[in-house]
mmCIF file of C-alpha atoms in Angstrom:
data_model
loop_
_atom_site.group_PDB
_atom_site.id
_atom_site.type_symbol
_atom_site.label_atom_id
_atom_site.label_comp_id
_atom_site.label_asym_id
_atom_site.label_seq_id
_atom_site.Cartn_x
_atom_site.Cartn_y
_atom_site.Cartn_z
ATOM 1 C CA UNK E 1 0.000 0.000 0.000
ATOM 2 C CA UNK E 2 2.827 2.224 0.868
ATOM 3 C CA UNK E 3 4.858 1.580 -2.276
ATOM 4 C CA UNK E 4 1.485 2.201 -4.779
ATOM 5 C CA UNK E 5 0.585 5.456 -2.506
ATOM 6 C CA UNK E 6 4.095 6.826 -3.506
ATOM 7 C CA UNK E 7 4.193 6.081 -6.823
ATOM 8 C CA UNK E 8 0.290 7.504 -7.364
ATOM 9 C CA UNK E 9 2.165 10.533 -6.299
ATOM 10 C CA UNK E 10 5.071 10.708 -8.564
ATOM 11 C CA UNK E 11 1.983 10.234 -11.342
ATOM 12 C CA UNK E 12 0.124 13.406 -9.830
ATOM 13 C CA UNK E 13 3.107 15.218 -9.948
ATOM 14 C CA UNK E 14 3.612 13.862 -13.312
ATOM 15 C CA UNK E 15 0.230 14.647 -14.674
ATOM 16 C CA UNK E 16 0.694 18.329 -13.194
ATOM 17 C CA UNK E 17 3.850 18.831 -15.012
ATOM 18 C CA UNK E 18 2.430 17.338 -18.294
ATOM 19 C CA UNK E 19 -0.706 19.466 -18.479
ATOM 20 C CA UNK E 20 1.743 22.654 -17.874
ATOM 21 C CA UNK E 21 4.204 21.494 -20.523
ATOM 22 C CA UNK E 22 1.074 21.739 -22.990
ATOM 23 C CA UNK E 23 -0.496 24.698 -21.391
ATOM 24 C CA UNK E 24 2.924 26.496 -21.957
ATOM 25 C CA UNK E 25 3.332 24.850 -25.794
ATOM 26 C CA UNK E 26 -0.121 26.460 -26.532
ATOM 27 C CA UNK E 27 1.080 29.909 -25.034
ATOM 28 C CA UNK E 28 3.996 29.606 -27.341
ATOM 29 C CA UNK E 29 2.031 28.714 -30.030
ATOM 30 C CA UNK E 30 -0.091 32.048 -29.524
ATOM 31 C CA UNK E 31 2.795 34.371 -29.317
ATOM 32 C CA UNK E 32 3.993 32.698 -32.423
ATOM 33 C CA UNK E 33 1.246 33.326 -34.360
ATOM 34 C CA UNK E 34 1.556 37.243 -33.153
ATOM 35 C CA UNK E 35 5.614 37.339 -33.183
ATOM 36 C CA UNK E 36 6.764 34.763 -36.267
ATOM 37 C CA UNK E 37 4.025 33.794 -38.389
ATOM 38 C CA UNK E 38 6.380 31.957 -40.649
ATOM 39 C CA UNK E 39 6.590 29.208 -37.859
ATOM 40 C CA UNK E 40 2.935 28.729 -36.880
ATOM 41 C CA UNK E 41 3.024 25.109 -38.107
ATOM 42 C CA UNK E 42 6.397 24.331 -35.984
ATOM 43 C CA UNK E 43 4.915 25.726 -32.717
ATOM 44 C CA UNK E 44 1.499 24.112 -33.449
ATOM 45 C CA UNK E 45 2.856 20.548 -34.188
ATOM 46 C CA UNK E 46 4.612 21.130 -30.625
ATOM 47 C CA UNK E 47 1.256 21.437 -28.776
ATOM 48 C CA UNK E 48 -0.201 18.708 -30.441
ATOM 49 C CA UNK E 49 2.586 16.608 -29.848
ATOM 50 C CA UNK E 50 2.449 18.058 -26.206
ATOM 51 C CA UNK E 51 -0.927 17.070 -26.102
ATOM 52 C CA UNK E 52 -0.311 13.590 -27.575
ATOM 53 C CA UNK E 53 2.022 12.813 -24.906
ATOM 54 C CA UNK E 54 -0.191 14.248 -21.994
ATOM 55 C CA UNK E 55 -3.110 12.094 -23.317
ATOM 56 C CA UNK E 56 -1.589 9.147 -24.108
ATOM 57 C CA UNK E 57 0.374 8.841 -20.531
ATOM 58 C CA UNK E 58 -2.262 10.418 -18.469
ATOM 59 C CA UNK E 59 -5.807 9.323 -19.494
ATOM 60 C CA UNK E 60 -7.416 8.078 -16.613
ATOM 61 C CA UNK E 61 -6.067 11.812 -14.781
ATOM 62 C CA UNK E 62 -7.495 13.203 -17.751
ATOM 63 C CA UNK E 63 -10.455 11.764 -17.942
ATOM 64 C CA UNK E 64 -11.112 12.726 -13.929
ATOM 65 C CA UNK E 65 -10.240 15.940 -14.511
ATOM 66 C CA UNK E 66 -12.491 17.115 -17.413
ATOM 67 C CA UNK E 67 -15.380 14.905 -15.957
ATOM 68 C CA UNK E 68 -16.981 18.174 -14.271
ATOM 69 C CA UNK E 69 -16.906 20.441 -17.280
ATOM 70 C CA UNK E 70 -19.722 20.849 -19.504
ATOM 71 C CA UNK E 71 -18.679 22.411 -22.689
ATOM 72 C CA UNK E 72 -20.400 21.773 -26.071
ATOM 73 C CA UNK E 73 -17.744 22.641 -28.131
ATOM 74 C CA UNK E 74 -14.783 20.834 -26.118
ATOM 75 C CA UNK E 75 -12.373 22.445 -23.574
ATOM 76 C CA UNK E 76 -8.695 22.873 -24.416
ATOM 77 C CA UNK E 77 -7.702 19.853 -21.463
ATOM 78 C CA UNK E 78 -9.527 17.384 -23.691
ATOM 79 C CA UNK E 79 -9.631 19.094 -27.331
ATOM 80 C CA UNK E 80 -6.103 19.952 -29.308
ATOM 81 C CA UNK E 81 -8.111 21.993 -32.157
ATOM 82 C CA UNK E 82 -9.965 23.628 -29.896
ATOM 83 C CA UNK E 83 -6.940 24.528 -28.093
ATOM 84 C CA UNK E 84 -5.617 25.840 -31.000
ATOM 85 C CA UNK E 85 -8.507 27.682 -32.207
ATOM 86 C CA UNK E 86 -8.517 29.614 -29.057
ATOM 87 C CA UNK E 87 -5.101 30.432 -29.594
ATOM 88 C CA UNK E 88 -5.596 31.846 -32.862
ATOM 89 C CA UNK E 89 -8.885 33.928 -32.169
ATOM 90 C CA UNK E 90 -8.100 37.682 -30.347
ATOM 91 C CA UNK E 91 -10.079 36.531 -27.609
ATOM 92 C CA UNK E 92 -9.294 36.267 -24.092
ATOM 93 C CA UNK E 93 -7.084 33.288 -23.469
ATOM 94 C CA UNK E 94 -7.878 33.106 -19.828
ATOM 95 C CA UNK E 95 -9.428 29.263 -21.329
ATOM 96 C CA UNK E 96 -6.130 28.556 -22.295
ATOM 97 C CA UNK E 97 -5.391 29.195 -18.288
ATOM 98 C CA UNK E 98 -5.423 25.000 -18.127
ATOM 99 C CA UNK E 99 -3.285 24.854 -14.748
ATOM 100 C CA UNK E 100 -5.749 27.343 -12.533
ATOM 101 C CA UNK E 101 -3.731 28.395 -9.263
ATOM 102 C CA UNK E 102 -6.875 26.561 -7.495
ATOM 103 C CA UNK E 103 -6.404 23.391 -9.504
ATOM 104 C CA UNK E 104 -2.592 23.460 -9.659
ATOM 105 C CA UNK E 105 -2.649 24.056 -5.741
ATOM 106 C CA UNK E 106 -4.528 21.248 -5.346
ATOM 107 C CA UNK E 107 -2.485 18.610 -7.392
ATOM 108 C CA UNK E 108 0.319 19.706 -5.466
ATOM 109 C CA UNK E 109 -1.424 19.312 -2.024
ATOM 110 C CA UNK E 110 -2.439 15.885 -3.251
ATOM 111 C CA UNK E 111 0.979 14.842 -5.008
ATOM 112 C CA UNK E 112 2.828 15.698 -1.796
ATOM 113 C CA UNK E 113 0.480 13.986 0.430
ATOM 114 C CA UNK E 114 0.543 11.015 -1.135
ATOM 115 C CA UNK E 115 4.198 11.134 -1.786
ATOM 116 C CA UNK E 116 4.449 11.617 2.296
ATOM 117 C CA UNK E 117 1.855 8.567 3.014
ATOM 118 C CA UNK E 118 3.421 6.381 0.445
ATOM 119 C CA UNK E 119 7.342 6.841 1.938
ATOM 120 C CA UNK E 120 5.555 6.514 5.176
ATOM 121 C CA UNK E 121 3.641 3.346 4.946
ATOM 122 C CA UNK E 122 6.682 1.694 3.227
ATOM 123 C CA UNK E 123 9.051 2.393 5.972
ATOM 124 C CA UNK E 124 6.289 0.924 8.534
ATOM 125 C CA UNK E 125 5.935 -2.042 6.393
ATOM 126 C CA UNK E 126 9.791 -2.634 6.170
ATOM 127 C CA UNK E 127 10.213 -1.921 9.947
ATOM 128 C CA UNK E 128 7.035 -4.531 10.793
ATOM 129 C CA UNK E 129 9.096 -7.288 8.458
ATOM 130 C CA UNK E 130 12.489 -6.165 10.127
ATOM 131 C CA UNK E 131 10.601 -7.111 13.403
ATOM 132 C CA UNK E 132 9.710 -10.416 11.693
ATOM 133 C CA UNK E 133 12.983 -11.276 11.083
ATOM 134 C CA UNK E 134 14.609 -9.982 14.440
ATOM 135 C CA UNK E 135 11.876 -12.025 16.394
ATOM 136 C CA UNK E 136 12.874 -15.316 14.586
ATOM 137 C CA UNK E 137 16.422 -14.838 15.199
ATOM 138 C CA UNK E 138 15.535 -14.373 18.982
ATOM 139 C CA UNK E 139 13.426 -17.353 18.949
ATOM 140 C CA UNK E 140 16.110 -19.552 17.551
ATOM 141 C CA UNK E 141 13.827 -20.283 14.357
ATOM 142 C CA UNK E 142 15.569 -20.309 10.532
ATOM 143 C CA UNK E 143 15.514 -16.728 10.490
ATOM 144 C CA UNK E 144 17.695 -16.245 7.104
ATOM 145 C CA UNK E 145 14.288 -18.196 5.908
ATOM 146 C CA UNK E 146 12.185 -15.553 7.168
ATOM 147 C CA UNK E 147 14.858 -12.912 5.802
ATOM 148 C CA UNK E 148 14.204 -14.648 2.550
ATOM 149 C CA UNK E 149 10.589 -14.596 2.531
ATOM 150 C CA UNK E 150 10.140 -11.157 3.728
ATOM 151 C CA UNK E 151 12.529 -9.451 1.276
ATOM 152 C CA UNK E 152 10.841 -11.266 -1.469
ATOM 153 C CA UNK E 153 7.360 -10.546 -0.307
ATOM 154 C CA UNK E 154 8.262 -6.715 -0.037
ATOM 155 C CA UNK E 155 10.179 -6.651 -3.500
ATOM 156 C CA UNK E 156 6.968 -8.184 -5.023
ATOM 157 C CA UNK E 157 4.705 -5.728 -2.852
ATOM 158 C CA UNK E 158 6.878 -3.242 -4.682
ATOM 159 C CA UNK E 159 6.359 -4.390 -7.909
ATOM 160 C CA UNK E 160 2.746 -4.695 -7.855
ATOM 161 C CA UNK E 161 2.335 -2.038 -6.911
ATOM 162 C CA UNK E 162 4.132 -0.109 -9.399
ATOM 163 C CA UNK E 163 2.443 -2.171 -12.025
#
């Protein structure tokens, strides 16, 4: 439990950082279209590609996130052309604003805290199965058997949770 609470935070914080890399590409791709016209097509494959890679690592984070929001037309979190579209118009780009400080503040909040629980929970559980092996040893029982077991059980605690 520890070991999947800490990585679930290293994929918050991972999620976070994605949606600001394409936030910022799309920024880029707006001053672009105001600075160097003559690369419009450059900085737009970037936040498509931006938003390739966001999507295609962080669905199920995506799909929370956008479950809330009613838009018609698409927002810019789950629509590239949109994204772009608002990017091109002379509108306000406060929609482009994907990170809110609200939203950002709480991904961070919730990244840390799980990173904190996770660490946390996975030194208990390797203290408890030090304490296994320690009380064996005391006991006279086949404690490198124990020390055996319990490393393995952890390492493949570890992995499944990571999977």
């Amino acid at each position: 439990m520890g070991a999947s609470t800490s990585i679930y935070g290293k994929r918050i914080s991972g999620f976070a950082g994605a949606v600001k890399n394409y936030q910022n590409s799309l920024l880029a791709y707006r001053e672009t279209l105001k600075t160097k016209p003559a690369s419009k097509a450059l900085a737009k494959k970037k936040a498509f590609l931006a938003f390739k890679k966001m999507q295609i690592s962080f669905r199920f984070e995506l799909d929370s996130a956008a479950s809330g929001i009613k838009a018609r037309k698409g927002i810019p979190l789950t629509n590239p052309i949109r994204a772009t579209n608002i990017a091109k118009s002379s509108r306000n780009i406060a929609k482009l604003n994907i990170t809110s400080q609200v939203q950002a503040s709480k991904l961070a909040k919730l990244g840390k805290g799980a990173k904190f629980l996770g660490n946390g929970l996975a030194v208990i559980d390797f203290g408890g199965r030090v304490g296994n092996i320690h009380n064996s040893y005391k006991s006279g029982g086949e404690w490198e058997r124990e020390m055996f077991i319990e490393s393995s059980s952890f390492a493949v605690s570890a992995i499944a949770a990571t999977a």
